[in-house]
Amino acid sequence: MNLEEAKEYAKKNIHNRPQTTGRLAGKIAVVTGGAQGFGLGIATEMYHEGASVVLADLNVDQAKEAAKAFGDRAVGLKVDVSDPASMEQMVCDAVEHFGGIDIFVSNAGVLKAGSLDDMDPAAFAFVTKVNYIGYFNAAKYASAIMKAQHEADPEQWFDIIQINSKSGLVGSKNNSAYAGGKFGGIGLTQSFALELVSANIKVNSICPGNFYDGPLWSDPERGLFVQYLNAGKVPGAKTVQDVKDYYLSKSPIHRGCTPKDVAKALFYAVEQQFETGQAIPVTGGQTMLN
Ligand SMILES: NC(=O)c1ccc[n+]([C@@H]2O[C@H](COP(=O)([O-])OP(=O)(O)OC[C@H]3O[C@@H](n4cnc5c(N)ncnc54)[C@H](O)[C@@H]3O)[C@@H](O)[C@H]2O)c1
């Protein structure tokens, strides 16, 4: 199915939604980077609230396995969010599978830290391509489907939600590729929100604090705790636990962010009918808005 066919199919199926219950009853959602980490956790919460979910990931085997464990209303699809053709095809495949897209969660992201001296330009471009351009690709093709659905039923609303970061709200030392792309993501969210409101599409970012229990931080070999310990980033830290304690102390609510915390913000963004273009912090008070 190509994009034109997918738009027609989505129009035809606008009232053909699974009869489920919950806060996202009947909704069809796509979550990029859904094979693990925040994406998988958010998709789990969405599924339990009645959504049908596409777990779209570069790691398609893991996405398919996770989808199988969810049940009938989940499917794993391949996508490279940094490649527009791959995003377009995944969006078409999602529509072919479920009949439409009501909520698109642009969650896939990568992190490569480094000072200006250490950061290789190719690494900077890679992070930017996934985190910043990947969000543009997501909004471009998700909105094409949602606009078609809006033509079919002008009463309904749809949501594009970017999983941003607290690093999209305050700078992050020796982490400019990541923070710069996330700041840019908020500019995209505000601009997309202004552009897409005429098609009843709300666009919001959620800015989580650190998910310490997820693989990004806690992977025993490649996780950030181990990397920061080995790099001597936390003065005096001798163990992974020392590094963890240092980071935990930064948040007034003394713990890490969880997918459940992020999902609560996502349900708010979907249910709230009078807000768009916002960046919603979920940081335990570590980052406060001005
Ligand atoms: N982990 C944290 O502490 C934290 C904090 C704030 C914000 N975030 C944001 O949350 C999002 C998810 O982070 P996470 O910690 O769960 O990451 P993760 O590394 O655990 O998972 C990311 C997933 O995205 C997939 N992915 C990577 N590149 C991709 C691409 N080009 N196309 C498709 N899929 C791709 C990976 O295969 C993986 O399944 C990111 O946008 C990240 O910036 C994370």
Coordinates of C-alpha atoms and ligand atoms in Angstrom, one line a residue:
M1 CA 0.0 0.0 0.0
N2 CA 1.4 3.4 -0.9
L3 CA 0.7 6.7 0.8
E4 CA -2.3 7.7 -1.5
E5 CA -3.8 4.3 -1.0
A6 CA -3.2 4.5 2.8
K7 CA -5.0 7.9 3.0
E8 CA -8.0 6.5 1.1
Y9 CA -8.0 3.4 3.3
A10 CA -7.8 5.5 6.5
K11 CA -10.7 7.6 5.3
K12 CA -12.9 4.6 4.7
N13 CA -12.0 3.1 8.1
I14 CA -12.4 6.3 10.2
H15 CA -15.4 4.8 12.1
N16 CA -14.0 1.2 12.1
R17 CA -12.2 1.1 15.4
P18 CA -11.8 -1.9 17.8
Q19 CA -14.5 -1.9 20.5
T20 CA -12.3 -1.6 23.6
T21 CA -12.6 0.1 27.0
G22 CA -10.2 2.4 28.8
R23 CA -8.8 5.9 28.5
L24 CA -7.7 5.2 24.9
A25 CA -10.7 3.1 24.0
G26 CA -10.7 2.4 20.2
K27 CA -7.6 4.5 19.5
I28 CA -5.0 3.3 17.1
A29 CA -1.5 4.3 18.1
V30 CA 2.0 4.1 16.6
V31 CA 5.1 4.2 19.0
T32 CA 8.5 4.5 17.3
G33 CA 11.4 3.0 19.3
G34 CA 8.7 0.7 20.8
A35 CA 10.9 -2.4 21.1
Q36 CA 12.4 -1.5 24.5
G37 CA 12.8 1.3 27.1
F38 CA 10.4 4.1 27.4
G39 CA 8.7 3.3 24.0
L40 CA 7.9 -0.3 25.1
G41 CA 6.7 0.9 28.6
I42 CA 4.5 3.7 27.1
A43 CA 3.0 1.3 24.6
T44 CA 2.3 -1.2 27.4
E45 CA 0.3 1.4 29.3
M46 CA -1.5 2.5 26.1
Y47 CA -2.5 -1.0 25.3
H48 CA -3.9 -1.6 28.8
E49 CA -6.0 1.6 28.3
G50 CA -7.6 0.1 25.2
A51 CA -5.4 1.3 22.4
S52 CA -4.2 -0.9 19.5
V53 CA -0.5 -0.3 19.1
V54 CA 2.2 -0.5 16.4
L55 CA 5.6 -1.0 17.9
A56 CA 7.8 0.5 15.2
D57 CA 11.5 0.0 15.6
L58 CA 14.8 -0.5 13.8
N59 CA 15.1 -3.7 15.9
V60 CA 12.1 -5.3 14.2
D61 CA 12.7 -8.8 15.8
Q62 CA 12.5 -7.4 19.3
A63 CA 9.4 -5.2 18.3
K64 CA 7.6 -8.3 16.9
E65 CA 8.4 -10.4 19.9
A66 CA 7.1 -7.6 22.3
A67 CA 4.0 -7.2 20.2
K68 CA 3.3 -10.9 20.3
A69 CA 3.4 -10.8 24.1
F70 CA 0.9 -7.9 24.1
G71 CA -1.8 -9.8 22.2
D72 CA -4.0 -9.3 19.1
R73 CA -4.2 -5.5 19.2
A74 CA -0.4 -5.1 18.7
V75 CA 2.0 -5.5 15.8
G76 CA 5.7 -5.0 15.4
L77 CA 6.9 -3.1 12.2
K78 CA 10.3 -2.1 10.9
V79 CA 11.2 1.5 10.7
D80 CA 14.4 3.7 10.5
V81 CA 13.0 7.0 11.7
S82 CA 15.9 8.9 10.2
D83 CA 15.0 7.7 6.7
P84 CA 11.9 9.4 5.2
A85 CA 11.1 6.5 2.8
S86 CA 11.2 4.0 5.7
M87 CA 9.0 6.2 7.8
E88 CA 6.5 6.6 4.9
Q89 CA 6.4 2.9 4.3
M90 CA 5.9 2.1 8.0
V91 CA 3.0 4.6 8.3
C92 CA 1.4 2.9 5.2
D93 CA 1.9 -0.5 6.7
A94 CA 0.4 0.6 10.0
V95 CA -2.7 1.9 8.2
E96 CA -2.9 -1.3 6.2
H97 CA -2.8 -3.3 9.5
F98 CA -5.2 -1.4 11.7
G99 CA -7.1 1.0 9.3
G100 CA -5.8 4.3 10.6
I101 CA -3.6 6.3 13.0
D102 CA -5.1 8.3 15.9
I103 CA -2.0 8.8 18.1
F104 CA 1.5 8.9 16.8
V105 CA 4.3 8.8 19.5
S106 CA 7.6 9.9 18.1
N107 CA 9.8 8.3 20.8
A108 CA 12.8 6.7 19.0
G109 CA 16.0 8.5 20.1
V110 CA 19.7 8.0 20.5
L111 CA 22.3 9.6 22.7
K112 CA 26.0 10.1 22.0
A113 CA 27.6 12.4 24.6
G114 CA 30.9 14.3 24.1
S115 CA 32.5 17.7 24.4
L116 CA 33.2 19.8 21.3
D117 CA 36.8 18.5 21.4
D118 CA 35.7 14.9 21.5
M119 CA 32.5 14.9 19.4
D120 CA 33.2 13.6 15.9
P121 CA 31.0 15.6 13.4
A122 CA 29.6 12.3 12.0
A123 CA 28.3 11.4 15.5
F124 CA 26.7 14.8 15.9
A125 CA 25.0 14.4 12.5
F126 CA 23.8 10.9 13.4
V127 CA 22.2 12.0 16.7
T128 CA 20.6 15.0 14.9
K129 CA 19.3 12.7 12.1
V130 CA 17.5 10.4 14.5
N131 CA 16.3 12.7 17.2
Y132 CA 15.5 15.9 15.2
I133 CA 15.0 14.9 11.6
G134 CA 13.3 11.7 12.7
Y135 CA 10.6 13.7 14.4
F136 CA 10.1 15.8 11.2
N137 CA 9.7 12.5 9.3
A138 CA 7.2 11.2 11.8
A139 CA 5.1 14.4 11.8
K140 CA 5.2 14.6 8.0
Y141 CA 3.8 11.1 7.3
A142 CA 1.6 10.7 10.4
S143 CA -0.1 14.1 9.7
A144 CA -0.8 13.0 6.1
I145 CA -2.9 10.1 7.3
M146 CA -4.5 12.2 10.1
K147 CA -5.5 15.0 7.6
A148 CA -7.2 12.4 5.4
Q149 CA -9.1 11.1 8.5
H150 CA -10.1 14.7 9.3
E151 CA -11.6 15.0 5.9
A152 CA -13.6 11.9 6.5
D153 CA -14.8 13.0 10.0
P154 CA -14.1 16.7 10.8
E155 CA -15.4 16.2 14.4
Q156 CA -12.5 13.9 15.6
W157 CA -9.2 15.0 17.0
F158 CA -5.8 13.3 16.6
D159 CA -2.5 13.5 18.5
I160 CA 1.2 13.7 17.6
I161 CA 3.3 13.3 20.7
Q162 CA 7.1 13.7 20.8
I163 CA 9.0 12.1 23.7
N164 CA 11.5 14.9 24.2
S165 CA 13.6 15.2 27.4
K166 CA 14.5 17.5 30.2
S167 CA 17.5 18.2 28.0
G168 CA 15.1 19.9 25.6
L169 CA 14.4 22.5 28.4
V170 CA 17.9 23.1 29.8
G171 CA 21.3 22.7 28.3
S172 CA 23.3 19.6 29.0
K173 CA 27.1 19.8 29.5
N174 CA 29.2 17.8 27.0
N175 CA 25.9 16.5 25.5
S176 CA 25.2 19.2 22.9
A177 CA 24.1 16.9 20.0
Y178 CA 21.4 15.5 22.2
A179 CA 20.3 18.7 23.9
G180 CA 20.4 20.7 20.7
G181 CA 18.2 18.2 18.8
K182 CA 15.8 18.1 21.7
F183 CA 15.5 21.9 22.0
G184 CA 14.9 21.9 18.2
G185 CA 12.2 19.3 18.7
I186 CA 10.3 21.8 20.9
G187 CA 10.5 24.3 18.1
L188 CA 9.1 21.7 15.7
T189 CA 6.3 20.9 18.2
Q190 CA 5.2 24.5 18.5
S191 CA 5.4 25.0 14.7
F192 CA 3.6 21.8 13.9
A193 CA 0.9 22.6 16.4
L194 CA 0.2 25.9 14.7
E195 CA 0.2 24.3 11.3
L196 CA -1.9 21.2 12.1
V197 CA -4.6 22.6 14.3
S198 CA -6.7 23.3 11.2
A199 CA -6.8 19.5 10.7
N200 CA -7.7 18.8 14.4
I201 CA -4.3 17.5 15.1
K202 CA -2.8 18.4 18.5
V203 CA 1.0 18.3 18.8
N204 CA 2.8 18.2 22.2
S205 CA 6.1 17.1 23.6
I206 CA 6.7 15.3 26.9
C207 CA 10.0 16.0 28.6
P208 CA 10.9 13.1 30.9
G209 CA 13.7 13.0 33.5
N210 CA 16.1 10.2 33.5
F211 CA 14.8 6.6 33.3
Y212 CA 17.4 5.0 35.5
D213 CA 15.9 1.6 35.4
G214 CA 15.8 1.4 31.6
P215 CA 18.5 0.0 29.4
L216 CA 20.0 3.3 28.4
W217 CA 21.2 3.9 31.9
S218 CA 21.3 0.5 33.5
D219 CA 22.7 -1.8 30.8
P220 CA 25.6 -3.5 32.7
E221 CA 28.0 -3.1 29.7
R222 CA 26.9 -0.1 27.7
G223 CA 24.7 1.8 30.1
L224 CA 25.3 5.4 31.0
F225 CA 26.1 4.6 34.7
V226 CA 29.0 2.3 33.7
Q227 CA 30.1 4.8 31.0
Y228 CA 30.1 7.7 33.4
L229 CA 31.9 5.7 36.1
N230 CA 34.6 4.7 33.6
A231 CA 34.9 8.2 32.2
G232 CA 35.2 9.7 35.7
K233 CA 32.3 12.0 35.0
V234 CA 31.2 12.0 38.7
P235 CA 34.1 13.2 40.9
G236 CA 34.9 10.6 43.6
A237 CA 32.5 8.0 42.4
K238 CA 34.0 4.5 42.8
T239 CA 31.0 2.3 42.0
V240 CA 27.9 2.4 39.7
Q241 CA 25.9 3.0 42.8
D242 CA 27.9 6.1 43.6
V243 CA 27.1 7.4 40.1
K244 CA 23.4 6.5 40.6
D245 CA 23.2 8.2 44.0
Y246 CA 24.7 11.4 42.4
Y247 CA 22.1 11.5 39.7
L248 CA 19.2 10.6 42.1
S249 CA 20.1 13.5 44.3
K250 CA 19.3 16.0 41.5
S251 CA 15.6 15.4 41.6
P252 CA 13.5 16.8 44.5
I253 CA 11.3 13.7 44.2
H254 CA 14.2 11.4 44.8
R255 CA 13.8 8.7 42.1
G256 CA 14.1 8.2 38.4
C257 CA 11.3 8.7 35.8
T258 CA 9.3 5.6 34.8
P259 CA 7.3 4.8 31.6
K260 CA 4.1 4.9 33.8
D261 CA 5.0 8.6 34.7
V262 CA 5.4 9.4 31.0
A263 CA 2.2 7.6 30.1
K264 CA 0.2 9.7 32.6
A265 CA 1.4 12.8 30.8
L266 CA 0.5 11.2 27.4
F267 CA -3.0 10.4 28.6
Y268 CA -3.3 14.1 29.8
A269 CA -2.2 15.4 26.4
V270 CA -4.6 13.1 24.5
E271 CA -7.6 13.8 26.8
Q272 CA -7.0 17.5 27.2
Q273 CA -9.1 19.2 24.4
F274 CA -7.8 22.7 25.0
E275 CA -4.0 22.5 24.7
T276 CA -1.5 22.1 21.9
G277 CA 2.1 23.0 21.2
Q278 CA 3.2 22.4 24.8
A279 CA 6.3 20.8 26.4
I280 CA 5.1 18.9 29.5
P281 CA 7.9 18.2 32.0
V282 CA 7.9 14.8 33.9
T283 CA 11.1 15.3 35.9
G284 CA 10.2 14.9 39.6
G285 CA 10.8 18.6 39.9
Q286 CA 14.3 18.6 38.6
T287 CA 13.4 20.9 35.8
M288 CA 10.9 23.6 36.5
L289 CA 9.3 25.8 33.8
N290 CA 9.8 29.6 33.9
Ligands
LIG1 N1 16.3 7.0 29.1 C1 16.2 8.2 29.6 O1 16.7 8.5 30.7 C2 15.5 9.3 28.8 C3 15.2 10.5 29.4 C4 14.6 11.5 28.8 C5 14.1 11.3 27.5 N2 14.4 10.1 26.9 C6 13.9 9.9 25.5 O2 13.1 8.8 25.4 C7 13.1 8.2 24.2 C8 13.4 6.7 24.3 O3 14.6 6.5 25.0 P1 15.0 5.2 25.7 O4 15.8 5.5 26.9 O5 13.8 4.3 25.9 O6 16.0 4.6 24.6 P2 16.4 3.1 24.4 O7 17.8 3.2 23.8 O8 16.2 2.2 25.5 O9 15.4 2.6 23.2 C9 15.3 3.3 22.0 C10 14.7 2.4 21.0 O10 14.7 3.2 19.7 C11 15.1 2.3 18.7 N3 15.8 3.1 17.7 C12 17.0 3.7 17.7 N4 17.2 4.4 16.6 C13 16.2 4.1 15.8 C14 15.9 4.5 14.4 N5 16.7 5.3 13.7 N6 14.7 4.2 13.9 C15 13.8 3.4 14.7 N7 14.1 3.0 15.9 C16 15.2 3.4 16.5 C17 16.1 1.3 19.3 O11 16.2 0.1 18.6 C18 15.4 1.1 20.7 O12 14.5 0.0 20.6 C19 14.2 8.9 23.4 O13 13.7 9.9 22.5 C20 15.0 9.6 24.5 O14 15.7 10.7 24.1 C21 15.1 9.1 27.5

